[in-house]
mmCIF file of C-alpha atoms in Angstrom:
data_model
loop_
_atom_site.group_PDB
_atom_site.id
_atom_site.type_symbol
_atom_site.label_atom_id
_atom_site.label_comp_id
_atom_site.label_asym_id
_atom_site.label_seq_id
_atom_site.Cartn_x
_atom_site.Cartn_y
_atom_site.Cartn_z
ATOM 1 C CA UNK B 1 -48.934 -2.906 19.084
ATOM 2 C CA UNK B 2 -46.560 -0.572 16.978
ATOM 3 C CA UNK B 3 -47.945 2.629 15.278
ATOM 4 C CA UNK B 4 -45.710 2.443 12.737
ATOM 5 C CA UNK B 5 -46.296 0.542 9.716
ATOM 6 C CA UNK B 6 -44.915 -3.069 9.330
ATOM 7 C CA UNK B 7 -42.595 -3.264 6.548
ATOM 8 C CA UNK B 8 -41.464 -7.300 6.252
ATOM 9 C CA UNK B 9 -38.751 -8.505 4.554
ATOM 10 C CA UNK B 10 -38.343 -12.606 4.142
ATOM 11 C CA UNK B 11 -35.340 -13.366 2.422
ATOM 12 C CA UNK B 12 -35.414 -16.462 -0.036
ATOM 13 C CA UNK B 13 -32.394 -17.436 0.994
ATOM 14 C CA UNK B 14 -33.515 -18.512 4.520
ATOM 15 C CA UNK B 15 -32.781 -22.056 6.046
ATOM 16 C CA UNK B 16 -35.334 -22.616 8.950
ATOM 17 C CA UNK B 17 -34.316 -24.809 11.727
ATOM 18 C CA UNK B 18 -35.818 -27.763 12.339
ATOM 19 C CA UNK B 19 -36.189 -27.587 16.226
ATOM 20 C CA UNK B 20 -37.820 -24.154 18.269
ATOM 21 C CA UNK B 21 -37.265 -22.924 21.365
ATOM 22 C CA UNK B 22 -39.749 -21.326 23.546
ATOM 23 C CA UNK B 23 -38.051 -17.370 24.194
ATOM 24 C CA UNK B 24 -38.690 -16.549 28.436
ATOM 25 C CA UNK B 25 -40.535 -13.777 29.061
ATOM 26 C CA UNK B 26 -38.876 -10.116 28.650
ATOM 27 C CA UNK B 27 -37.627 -8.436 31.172
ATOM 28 C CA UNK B 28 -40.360 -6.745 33.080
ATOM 29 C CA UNK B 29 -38.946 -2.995 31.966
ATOM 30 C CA UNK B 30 -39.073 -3.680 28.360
ATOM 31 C CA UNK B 31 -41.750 -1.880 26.148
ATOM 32 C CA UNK B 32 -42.633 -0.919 23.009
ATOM 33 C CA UNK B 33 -42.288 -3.823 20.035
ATOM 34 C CA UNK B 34 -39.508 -6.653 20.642
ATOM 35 C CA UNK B 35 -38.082 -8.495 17.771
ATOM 36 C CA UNK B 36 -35.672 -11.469 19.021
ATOM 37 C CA UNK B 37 -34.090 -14.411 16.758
ATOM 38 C CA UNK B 38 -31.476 -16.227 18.004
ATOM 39 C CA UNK B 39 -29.942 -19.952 16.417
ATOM 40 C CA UNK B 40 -27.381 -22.247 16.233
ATOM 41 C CA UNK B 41 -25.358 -22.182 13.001
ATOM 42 C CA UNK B 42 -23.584 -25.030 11.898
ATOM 43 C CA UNK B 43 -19.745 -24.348 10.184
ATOM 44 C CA UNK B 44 -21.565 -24.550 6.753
ATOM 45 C CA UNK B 45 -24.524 -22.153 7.928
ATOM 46 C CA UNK B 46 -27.199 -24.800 8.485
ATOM 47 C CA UNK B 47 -29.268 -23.894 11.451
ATOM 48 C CA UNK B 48 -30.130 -26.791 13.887
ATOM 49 C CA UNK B 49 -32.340 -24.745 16.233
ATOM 50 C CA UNK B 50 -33.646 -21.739 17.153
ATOM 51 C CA UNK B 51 -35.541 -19.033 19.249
ATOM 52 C CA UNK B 52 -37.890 -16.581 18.350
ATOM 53 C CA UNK B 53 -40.173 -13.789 19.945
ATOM 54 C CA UNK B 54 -41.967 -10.710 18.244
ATOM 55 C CA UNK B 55 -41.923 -10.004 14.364
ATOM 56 C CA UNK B 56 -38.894 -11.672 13.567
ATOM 57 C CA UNK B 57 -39.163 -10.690 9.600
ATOM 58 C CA UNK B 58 -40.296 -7.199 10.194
ATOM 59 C CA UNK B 59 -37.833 -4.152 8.935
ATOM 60 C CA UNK B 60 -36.856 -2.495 12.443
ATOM 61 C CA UNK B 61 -33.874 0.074 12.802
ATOM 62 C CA UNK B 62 -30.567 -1.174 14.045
ATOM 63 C CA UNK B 63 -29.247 1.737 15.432
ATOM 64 C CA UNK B 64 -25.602 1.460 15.947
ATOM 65 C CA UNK B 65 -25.778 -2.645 15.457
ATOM 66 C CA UNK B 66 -24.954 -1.560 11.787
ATOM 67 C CA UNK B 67 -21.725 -1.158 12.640
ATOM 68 C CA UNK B 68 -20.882 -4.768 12.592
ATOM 69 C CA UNK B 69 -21.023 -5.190 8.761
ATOM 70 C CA UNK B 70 -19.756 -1.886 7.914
ATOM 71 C CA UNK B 71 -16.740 -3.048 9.838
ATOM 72 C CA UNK B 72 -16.904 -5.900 7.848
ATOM 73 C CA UNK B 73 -17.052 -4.260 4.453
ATOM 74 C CA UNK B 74 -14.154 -1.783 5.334
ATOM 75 C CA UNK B 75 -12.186 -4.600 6.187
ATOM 76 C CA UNK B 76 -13.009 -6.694 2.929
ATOM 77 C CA UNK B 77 -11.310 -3.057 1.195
ATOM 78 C CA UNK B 78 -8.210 -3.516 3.189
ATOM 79 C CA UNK B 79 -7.837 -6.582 1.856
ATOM 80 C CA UNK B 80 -8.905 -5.471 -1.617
ATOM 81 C CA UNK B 81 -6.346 -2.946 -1.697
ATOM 82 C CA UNK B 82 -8.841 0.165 -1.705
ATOM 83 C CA UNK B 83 -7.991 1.285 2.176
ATOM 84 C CA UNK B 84 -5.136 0.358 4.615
ATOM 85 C CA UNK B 85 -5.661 -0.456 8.258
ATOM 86 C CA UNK B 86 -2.141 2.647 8.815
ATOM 87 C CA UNK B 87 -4.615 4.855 6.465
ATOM 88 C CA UNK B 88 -4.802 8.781 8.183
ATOM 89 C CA UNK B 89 -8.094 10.336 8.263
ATOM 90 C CA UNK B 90 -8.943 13.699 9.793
ATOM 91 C CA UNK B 91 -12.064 14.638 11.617
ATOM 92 C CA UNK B 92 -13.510 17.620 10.177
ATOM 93 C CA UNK B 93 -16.456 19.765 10.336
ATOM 94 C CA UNK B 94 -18.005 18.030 7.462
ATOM 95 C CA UNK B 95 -17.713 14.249 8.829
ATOM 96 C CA UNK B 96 -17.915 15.048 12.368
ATOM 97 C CA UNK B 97 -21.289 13.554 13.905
ATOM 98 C CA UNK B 98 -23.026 13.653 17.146
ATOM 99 C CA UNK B 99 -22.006 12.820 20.231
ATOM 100 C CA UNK B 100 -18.305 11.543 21.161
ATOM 101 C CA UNK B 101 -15.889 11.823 18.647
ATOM 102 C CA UNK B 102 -11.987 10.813 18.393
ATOM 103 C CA UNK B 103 -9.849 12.648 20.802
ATOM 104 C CA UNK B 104 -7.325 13.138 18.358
ATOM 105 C CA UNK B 105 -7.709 15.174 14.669
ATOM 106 C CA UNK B 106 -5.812 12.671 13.095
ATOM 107 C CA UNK B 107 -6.670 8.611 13.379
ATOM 108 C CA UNK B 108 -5.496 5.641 12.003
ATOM 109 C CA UNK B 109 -8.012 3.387 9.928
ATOM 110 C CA UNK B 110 -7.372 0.725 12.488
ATOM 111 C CA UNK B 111 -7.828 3.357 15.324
ATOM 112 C CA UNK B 112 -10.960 4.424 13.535
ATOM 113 C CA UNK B 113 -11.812 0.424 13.466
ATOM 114 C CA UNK B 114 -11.432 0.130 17.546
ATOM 115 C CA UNK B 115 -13.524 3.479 18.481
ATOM 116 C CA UNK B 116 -16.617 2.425 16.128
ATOM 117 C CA UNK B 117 -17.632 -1.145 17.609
ATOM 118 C CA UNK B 118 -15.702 -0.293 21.169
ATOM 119 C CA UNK B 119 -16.905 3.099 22.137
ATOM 120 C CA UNK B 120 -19.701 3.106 18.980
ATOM 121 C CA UNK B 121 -17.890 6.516 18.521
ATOM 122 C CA UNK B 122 -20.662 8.085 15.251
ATOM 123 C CA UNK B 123 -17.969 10.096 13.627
ATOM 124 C CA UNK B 124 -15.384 7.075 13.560
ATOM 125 C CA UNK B 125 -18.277 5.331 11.724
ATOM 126 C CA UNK B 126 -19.019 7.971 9.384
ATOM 127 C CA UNK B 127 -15.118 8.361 8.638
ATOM 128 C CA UNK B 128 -14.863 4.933 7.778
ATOM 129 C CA UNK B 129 -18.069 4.653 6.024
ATOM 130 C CA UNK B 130 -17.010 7.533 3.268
ATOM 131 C CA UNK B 131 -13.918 6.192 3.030
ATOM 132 C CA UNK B 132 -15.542 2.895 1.998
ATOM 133 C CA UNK B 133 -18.178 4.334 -0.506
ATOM 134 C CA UNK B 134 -21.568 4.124 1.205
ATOM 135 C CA UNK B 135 -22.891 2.933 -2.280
ATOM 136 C CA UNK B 136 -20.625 0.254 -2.233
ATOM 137 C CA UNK B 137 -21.171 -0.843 1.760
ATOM 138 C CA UNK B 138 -24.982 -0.813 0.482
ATOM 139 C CA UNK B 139 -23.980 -3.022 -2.387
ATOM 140 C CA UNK B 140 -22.147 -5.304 -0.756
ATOM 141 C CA UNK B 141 -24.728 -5.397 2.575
ATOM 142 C CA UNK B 142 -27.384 -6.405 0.254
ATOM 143 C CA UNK B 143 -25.307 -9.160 -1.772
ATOM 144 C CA UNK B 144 -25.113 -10.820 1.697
ATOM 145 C CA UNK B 145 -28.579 -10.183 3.052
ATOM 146 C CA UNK B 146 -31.468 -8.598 0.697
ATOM 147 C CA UNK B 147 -33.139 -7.423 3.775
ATOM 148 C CA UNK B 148 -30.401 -5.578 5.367
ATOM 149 C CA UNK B 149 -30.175 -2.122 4.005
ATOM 150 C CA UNK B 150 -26.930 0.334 5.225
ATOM 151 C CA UNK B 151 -27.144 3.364 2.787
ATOM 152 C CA UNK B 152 -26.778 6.255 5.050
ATOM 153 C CA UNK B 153 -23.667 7.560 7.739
ATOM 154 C CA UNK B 154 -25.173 8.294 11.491
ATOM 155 C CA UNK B 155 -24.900 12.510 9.982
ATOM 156 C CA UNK B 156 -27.232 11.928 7.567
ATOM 157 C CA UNK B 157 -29.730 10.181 8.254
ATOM 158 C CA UNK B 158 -29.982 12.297 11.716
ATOM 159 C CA UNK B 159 -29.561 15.556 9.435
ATOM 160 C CA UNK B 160 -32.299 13.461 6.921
ATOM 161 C CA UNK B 161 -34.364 12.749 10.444
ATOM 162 C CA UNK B 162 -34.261 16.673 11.340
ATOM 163 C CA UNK B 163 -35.413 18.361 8.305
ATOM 164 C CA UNK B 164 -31.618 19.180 7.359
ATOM 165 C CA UNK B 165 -31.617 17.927 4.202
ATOM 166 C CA UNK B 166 -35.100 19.311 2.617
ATOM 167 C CA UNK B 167 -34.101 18.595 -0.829
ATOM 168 C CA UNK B 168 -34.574 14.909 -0.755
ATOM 169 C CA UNK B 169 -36.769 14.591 2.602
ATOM 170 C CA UNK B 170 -39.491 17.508 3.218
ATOM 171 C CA UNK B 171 -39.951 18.551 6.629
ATOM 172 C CA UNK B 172 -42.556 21.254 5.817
ATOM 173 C CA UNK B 173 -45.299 19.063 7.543
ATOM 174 C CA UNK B 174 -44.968 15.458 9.768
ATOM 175 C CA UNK B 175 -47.158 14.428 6.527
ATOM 176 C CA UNK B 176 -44.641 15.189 4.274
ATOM 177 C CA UNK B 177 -41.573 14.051 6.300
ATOM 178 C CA UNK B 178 -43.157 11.025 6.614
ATOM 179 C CA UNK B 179 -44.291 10.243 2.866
ATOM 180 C CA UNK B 180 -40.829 11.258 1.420
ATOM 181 C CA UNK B 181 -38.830 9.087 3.975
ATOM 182 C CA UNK B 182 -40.951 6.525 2.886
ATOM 183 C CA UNK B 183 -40.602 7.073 -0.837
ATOM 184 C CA UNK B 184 -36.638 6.794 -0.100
ATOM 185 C CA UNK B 185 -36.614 3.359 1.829
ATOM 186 C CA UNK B 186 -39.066 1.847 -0.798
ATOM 187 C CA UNK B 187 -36.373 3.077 -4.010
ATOM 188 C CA UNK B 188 -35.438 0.306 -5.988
ATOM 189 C CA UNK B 189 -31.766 -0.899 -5.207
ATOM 190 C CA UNK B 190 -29.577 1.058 -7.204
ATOM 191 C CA UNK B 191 -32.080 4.177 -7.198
ATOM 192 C CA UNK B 192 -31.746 3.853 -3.491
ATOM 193 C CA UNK B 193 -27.504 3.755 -3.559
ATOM 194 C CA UNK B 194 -28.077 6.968 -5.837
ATOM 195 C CA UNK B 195 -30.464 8.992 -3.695
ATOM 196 C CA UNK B 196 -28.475 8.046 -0.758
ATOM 197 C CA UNK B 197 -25.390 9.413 -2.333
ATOM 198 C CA UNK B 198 -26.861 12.892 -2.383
ATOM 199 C CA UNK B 199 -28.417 12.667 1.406
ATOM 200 C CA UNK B 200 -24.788 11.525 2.709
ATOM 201 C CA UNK B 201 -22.979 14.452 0.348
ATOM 202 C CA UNK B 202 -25.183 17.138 1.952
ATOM 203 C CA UNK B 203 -25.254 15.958 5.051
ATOM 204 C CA UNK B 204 -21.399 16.960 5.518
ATOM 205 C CA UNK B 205 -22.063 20.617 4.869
ATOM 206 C CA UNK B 206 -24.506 20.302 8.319
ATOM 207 C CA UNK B 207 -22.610 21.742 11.047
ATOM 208 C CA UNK B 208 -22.534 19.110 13.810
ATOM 209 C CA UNK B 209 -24.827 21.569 16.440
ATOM 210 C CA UNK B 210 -27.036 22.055 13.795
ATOM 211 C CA UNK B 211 -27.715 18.449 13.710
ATOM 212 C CA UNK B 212 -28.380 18.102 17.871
ATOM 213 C CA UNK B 213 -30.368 21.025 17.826
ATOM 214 C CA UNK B 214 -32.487 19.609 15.180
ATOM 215 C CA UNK B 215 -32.871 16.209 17.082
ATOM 216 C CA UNK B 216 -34.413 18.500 19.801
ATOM 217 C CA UNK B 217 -37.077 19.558 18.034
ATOM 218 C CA UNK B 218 -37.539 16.998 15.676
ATOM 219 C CA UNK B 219 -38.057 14.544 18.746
ATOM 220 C CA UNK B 220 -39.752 17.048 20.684
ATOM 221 C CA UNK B 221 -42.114 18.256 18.058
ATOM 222 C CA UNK B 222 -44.843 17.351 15.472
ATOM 223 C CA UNK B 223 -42.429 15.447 12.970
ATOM 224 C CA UNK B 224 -41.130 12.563 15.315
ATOM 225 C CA UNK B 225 -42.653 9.173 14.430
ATOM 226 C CA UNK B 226 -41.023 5.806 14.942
ATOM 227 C CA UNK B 227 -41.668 5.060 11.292
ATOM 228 C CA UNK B 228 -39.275 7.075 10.347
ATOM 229 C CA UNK B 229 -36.671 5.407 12.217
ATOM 230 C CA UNK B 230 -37.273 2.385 9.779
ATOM 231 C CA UNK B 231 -37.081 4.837 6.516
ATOM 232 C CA UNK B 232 -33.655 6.395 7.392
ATOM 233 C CA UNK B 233 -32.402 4.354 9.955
ATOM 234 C CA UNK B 234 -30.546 1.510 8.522
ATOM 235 C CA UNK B 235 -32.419 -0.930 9.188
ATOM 236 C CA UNK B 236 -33.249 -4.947 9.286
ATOM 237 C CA UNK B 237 -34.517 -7.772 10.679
ATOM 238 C CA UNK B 238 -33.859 -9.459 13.658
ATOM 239 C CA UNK B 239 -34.075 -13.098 11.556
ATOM 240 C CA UNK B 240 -32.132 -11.463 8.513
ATOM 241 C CA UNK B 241 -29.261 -9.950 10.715
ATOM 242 C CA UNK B 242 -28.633 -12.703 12.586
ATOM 243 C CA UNK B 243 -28.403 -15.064 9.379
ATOM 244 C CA UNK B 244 -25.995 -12.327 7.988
ATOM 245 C CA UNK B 245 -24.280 -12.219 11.360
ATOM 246 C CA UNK B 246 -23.116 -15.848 11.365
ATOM 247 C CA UNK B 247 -21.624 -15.312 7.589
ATOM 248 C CA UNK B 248 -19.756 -12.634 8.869
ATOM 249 C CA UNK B 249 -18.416 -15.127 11.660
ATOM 250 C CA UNK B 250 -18.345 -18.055 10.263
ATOM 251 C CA UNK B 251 -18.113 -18.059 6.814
ATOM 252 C CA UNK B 252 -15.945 -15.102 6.376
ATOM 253 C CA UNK B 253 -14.114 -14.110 3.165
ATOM 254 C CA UNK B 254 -11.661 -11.862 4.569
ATOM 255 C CA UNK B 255 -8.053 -12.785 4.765
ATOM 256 C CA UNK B 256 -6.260 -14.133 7.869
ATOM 257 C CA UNK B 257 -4.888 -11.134 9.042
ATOM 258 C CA UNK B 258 -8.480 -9.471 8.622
ATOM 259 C CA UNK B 259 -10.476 -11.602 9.763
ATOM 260 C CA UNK B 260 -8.338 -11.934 13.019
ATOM 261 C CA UNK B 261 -8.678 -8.024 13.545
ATOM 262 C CA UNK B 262 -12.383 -8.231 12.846
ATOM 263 C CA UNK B 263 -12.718 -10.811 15.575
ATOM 264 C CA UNK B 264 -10.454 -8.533 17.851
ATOM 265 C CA UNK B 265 -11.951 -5.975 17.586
ATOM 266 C CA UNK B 266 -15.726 -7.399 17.796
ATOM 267 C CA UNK B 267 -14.568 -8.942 21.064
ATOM 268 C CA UNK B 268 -14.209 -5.269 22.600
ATOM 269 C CA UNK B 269 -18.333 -4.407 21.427
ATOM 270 C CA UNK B 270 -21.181 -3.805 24.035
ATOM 271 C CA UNK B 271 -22.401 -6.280 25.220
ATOM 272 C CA UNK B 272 -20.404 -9.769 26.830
ATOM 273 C CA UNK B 273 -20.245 -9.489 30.838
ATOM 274 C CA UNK B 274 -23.884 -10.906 31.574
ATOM 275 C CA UNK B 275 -24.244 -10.395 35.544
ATOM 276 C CA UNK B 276 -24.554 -14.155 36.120
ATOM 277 C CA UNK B 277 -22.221 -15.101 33.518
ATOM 278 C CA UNK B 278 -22.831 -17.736 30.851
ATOM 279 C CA UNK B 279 -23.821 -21.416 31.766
ATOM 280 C CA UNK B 280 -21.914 -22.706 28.727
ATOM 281 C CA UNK B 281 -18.313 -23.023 27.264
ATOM 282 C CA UNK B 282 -17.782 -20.754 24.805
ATOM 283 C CA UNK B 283 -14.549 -19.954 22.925
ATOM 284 C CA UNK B 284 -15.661 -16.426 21.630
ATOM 285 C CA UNK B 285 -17.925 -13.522 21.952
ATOM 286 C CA UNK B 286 -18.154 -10.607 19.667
ATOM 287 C CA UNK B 287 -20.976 -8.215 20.051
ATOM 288 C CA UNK B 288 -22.433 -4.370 18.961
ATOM 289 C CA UNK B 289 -25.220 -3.199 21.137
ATOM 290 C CA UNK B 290 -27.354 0.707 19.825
ATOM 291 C CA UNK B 291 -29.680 3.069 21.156
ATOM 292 C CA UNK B 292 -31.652 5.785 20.564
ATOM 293 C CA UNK B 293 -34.929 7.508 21.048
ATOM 294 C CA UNK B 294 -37.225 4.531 21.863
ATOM 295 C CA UNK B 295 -34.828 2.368 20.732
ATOM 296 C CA UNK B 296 -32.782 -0.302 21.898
ATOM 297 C CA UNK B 297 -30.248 -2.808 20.350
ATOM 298 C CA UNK B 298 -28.494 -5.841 21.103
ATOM 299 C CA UNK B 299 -26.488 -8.497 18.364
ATOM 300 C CA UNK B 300 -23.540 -10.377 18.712
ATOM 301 C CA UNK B 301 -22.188 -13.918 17.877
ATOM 302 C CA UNK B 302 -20.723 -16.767 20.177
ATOM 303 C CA UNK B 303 -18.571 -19.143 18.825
ATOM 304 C CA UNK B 304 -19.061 -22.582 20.538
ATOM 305 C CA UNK B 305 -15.995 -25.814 21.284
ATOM 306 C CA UNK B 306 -17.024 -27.304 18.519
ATOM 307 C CA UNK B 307 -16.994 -24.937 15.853
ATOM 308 C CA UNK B 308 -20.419 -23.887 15.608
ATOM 309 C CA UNK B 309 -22.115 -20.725 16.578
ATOM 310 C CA UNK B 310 -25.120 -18.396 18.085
ATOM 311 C CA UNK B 311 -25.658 -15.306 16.405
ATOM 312 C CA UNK B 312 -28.872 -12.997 18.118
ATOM 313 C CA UNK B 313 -30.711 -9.961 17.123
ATOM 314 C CA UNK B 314 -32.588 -8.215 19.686
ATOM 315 C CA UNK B 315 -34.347 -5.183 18.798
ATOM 316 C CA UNK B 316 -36.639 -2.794 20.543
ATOM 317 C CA UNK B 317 -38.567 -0.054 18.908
ATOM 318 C CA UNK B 318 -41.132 2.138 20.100
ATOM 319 C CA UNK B 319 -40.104 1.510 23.548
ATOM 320 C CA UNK B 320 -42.119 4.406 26.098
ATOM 321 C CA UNK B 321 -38.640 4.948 27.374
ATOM 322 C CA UNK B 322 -37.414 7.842 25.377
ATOM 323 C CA UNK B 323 -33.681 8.919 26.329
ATOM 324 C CA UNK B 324 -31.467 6.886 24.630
ATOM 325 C CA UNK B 325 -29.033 7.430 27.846
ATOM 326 C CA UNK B 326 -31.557 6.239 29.922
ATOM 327 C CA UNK B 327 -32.692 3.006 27.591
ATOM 328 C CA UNK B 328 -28.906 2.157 27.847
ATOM 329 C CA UNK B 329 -30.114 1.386 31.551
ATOM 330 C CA UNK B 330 -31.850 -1.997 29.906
ATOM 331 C CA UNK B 331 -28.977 -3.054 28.675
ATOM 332 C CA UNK B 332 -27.358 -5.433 31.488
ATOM 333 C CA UNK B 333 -31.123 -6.740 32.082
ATOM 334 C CA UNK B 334 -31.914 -7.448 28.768
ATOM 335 C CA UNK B 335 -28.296 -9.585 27.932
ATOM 336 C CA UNK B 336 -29.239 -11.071 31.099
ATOM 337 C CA UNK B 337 -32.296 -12.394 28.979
ATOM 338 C CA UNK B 338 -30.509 -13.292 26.335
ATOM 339 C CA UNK B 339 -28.087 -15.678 27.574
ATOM 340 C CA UNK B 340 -30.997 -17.454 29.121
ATOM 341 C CA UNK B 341 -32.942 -17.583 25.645
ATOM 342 C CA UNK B 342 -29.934 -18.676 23.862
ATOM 343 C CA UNK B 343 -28.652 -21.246 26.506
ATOM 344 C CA UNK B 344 -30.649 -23.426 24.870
ATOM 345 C CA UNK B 345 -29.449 -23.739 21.470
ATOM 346 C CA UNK B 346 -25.765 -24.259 23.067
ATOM 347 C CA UNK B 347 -27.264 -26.951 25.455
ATOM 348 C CA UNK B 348 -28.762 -28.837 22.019
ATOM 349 C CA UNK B 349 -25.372 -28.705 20.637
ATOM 350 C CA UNK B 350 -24.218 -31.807 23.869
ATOM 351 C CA UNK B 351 -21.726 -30.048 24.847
ATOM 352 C CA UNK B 352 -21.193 -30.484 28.494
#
């Protein structure tokens, strides 16, 4: 059972599928709380059937998964006229997140595209996602799917996380950490794009090492809790993301050119070489995997011959592997388990 607090989310605009599937058993390594849903979408979003396992309409963190619709959203500006894909951004103290980071000061928007969903490089994200307008990604997340909330860059909400940004989320005790990230996740909508404003503004004047050294002792210390992860995280669930992942595939506004790059560049995401392979045609596979303390992620969306798709959310939280480096170790078991739980829903669709 989790220690966190469930926070569910059912959105009204859910279809349920009139046939379920049975999900096999996890992979023996897995731990913590599992939320899977996986189905077969229909050209016109109609589901046909699906599988299920854990609390599929429980808020759960998506760790770098977000990616996929912020992609999306920058994309939808390109075409808008707002941002370019030859657009130059520099990486600078202020945007510059944890972890890897583009080789070169200067990037392309379309560069900045590729490293996000192909090496899930954090400050590529965060350079995109200011140049979109987090308030607007939010905006626009939310339009598609109620229960998908992306307010915050990977900076803040680690800064938010660490007790970098007291002003809006009080570290002084885990009591207080906790109660004020909760007050921020439960802000009405536009309250919410306004308070998240601030956290993502102050997060770039954190210093990048102030950030890791924070994580230290934030996930070494008294404050860690999972909950929080949910709070400041943005966050889900598995039955909501994968709904708003088959719009994105197969119901997509963006322009030709756009929506070719999106696919392109979707294609490159962790995870699509399943050690077996897949025992069904398929004409397309785009995918973003995450991780993080306790935390694993795994979406992505196959396009079948026919026209229809799979879209699947797996997420693990609470997991009593802690490293995010070393969850990443799950990751060729547990798309291993997904191509068997989705096979399935392509094998309902006849197609030989």
């Amino acid at each position: 059972m989790s220690s966190s607090d469930p926070v569910p989310c059912e959105e009204s605009t859910h279809t349920a599928a009139p046939v379920h599937h049975e999900a096999p058993p996890l992979p023996p390594d897995v731990s913590g709380t599992v939320a899977f849903y996986a189905a077969h979408y229909l050209p016109d979003g109609r589901k046909t059937h699906d599988v299920r396992s854990g609390p599929v309409d429980t808020r759960l963190p998506l760790a770098s998964a977000f990616k996929t619709m912020l992609l999306y959203t920058v994309l939808q500006q390109v075409d808008d006229g707002h941002l370019h894909l030859d657009q130059q951004f520099e990486t600078t103290d202020a945007n510059q997140s944890i972890e890897a980071f583009p080789p070169d000061r200067i990037n392309t928007l379309d560069r900045l595209a590729e490293l996000t969903i192909r090496n899930s490089d954090n400050t590529a994200s965060d350079i995109l996602h200011l140049a979109a307008d987090p308030a607007r990604v939010a905006e626009r997340t939310t339009q598609l799917s109620p229960c998908t909330h992306i307010h915050l860059t990977t900076k803040a909400f680690w800064a938010a996380m660490s007790g970098l940004i007291p002003e809006i989320i009080d570290p002084s005790t885990p009591e207080t950490l906790r109660s004020s990230a909760r007050t921020f996740a439960a802000l009405p909508a536009q309250e919410k794009r306004d308070v998240a404003a601030r956290i993502n503004t102050l997060a770039q004047g954190v210093h990048q090492q102030a950030v890791y050294d924070g994580l230290d002792t934030y996930f070494n210390g008294a404050n860690y809790h999972p909950e929080n992860d949910v709070s400041l995280l943005n966050s889900s669930t598995a039955r909501a993301y994968s709904d708003l992942l088959s719009r994105l595939f197969l119901q997509s506004t963006l322009k030709p050119a756009t929506r070719a790059r999106f696919r392109e560049i979707m294609a490159s995401g962790c995870c699509t070489k399943p050690t077996e392979g897949v025992p069904f045609p398929y004409t397309y596979w785009g995918a973003k995997a995450g991780s993080g303390w306790r935390l694993l992620t795994m979406t992505g969306f196959m396009e079948l011959p026919d026209g229809s798709g799979i879209a699947y959310t797996y997420v693990n939280h609470e997991s009593d592997v802690q490293d995010a480096e070393e969850i990443e170790g799950q990751l060729r078991p547990v798309l291993n388990w997904i191509v068997s739980a989705v096979t399935p829903l392509a094998e309902s669709t006849g197609t030989p």
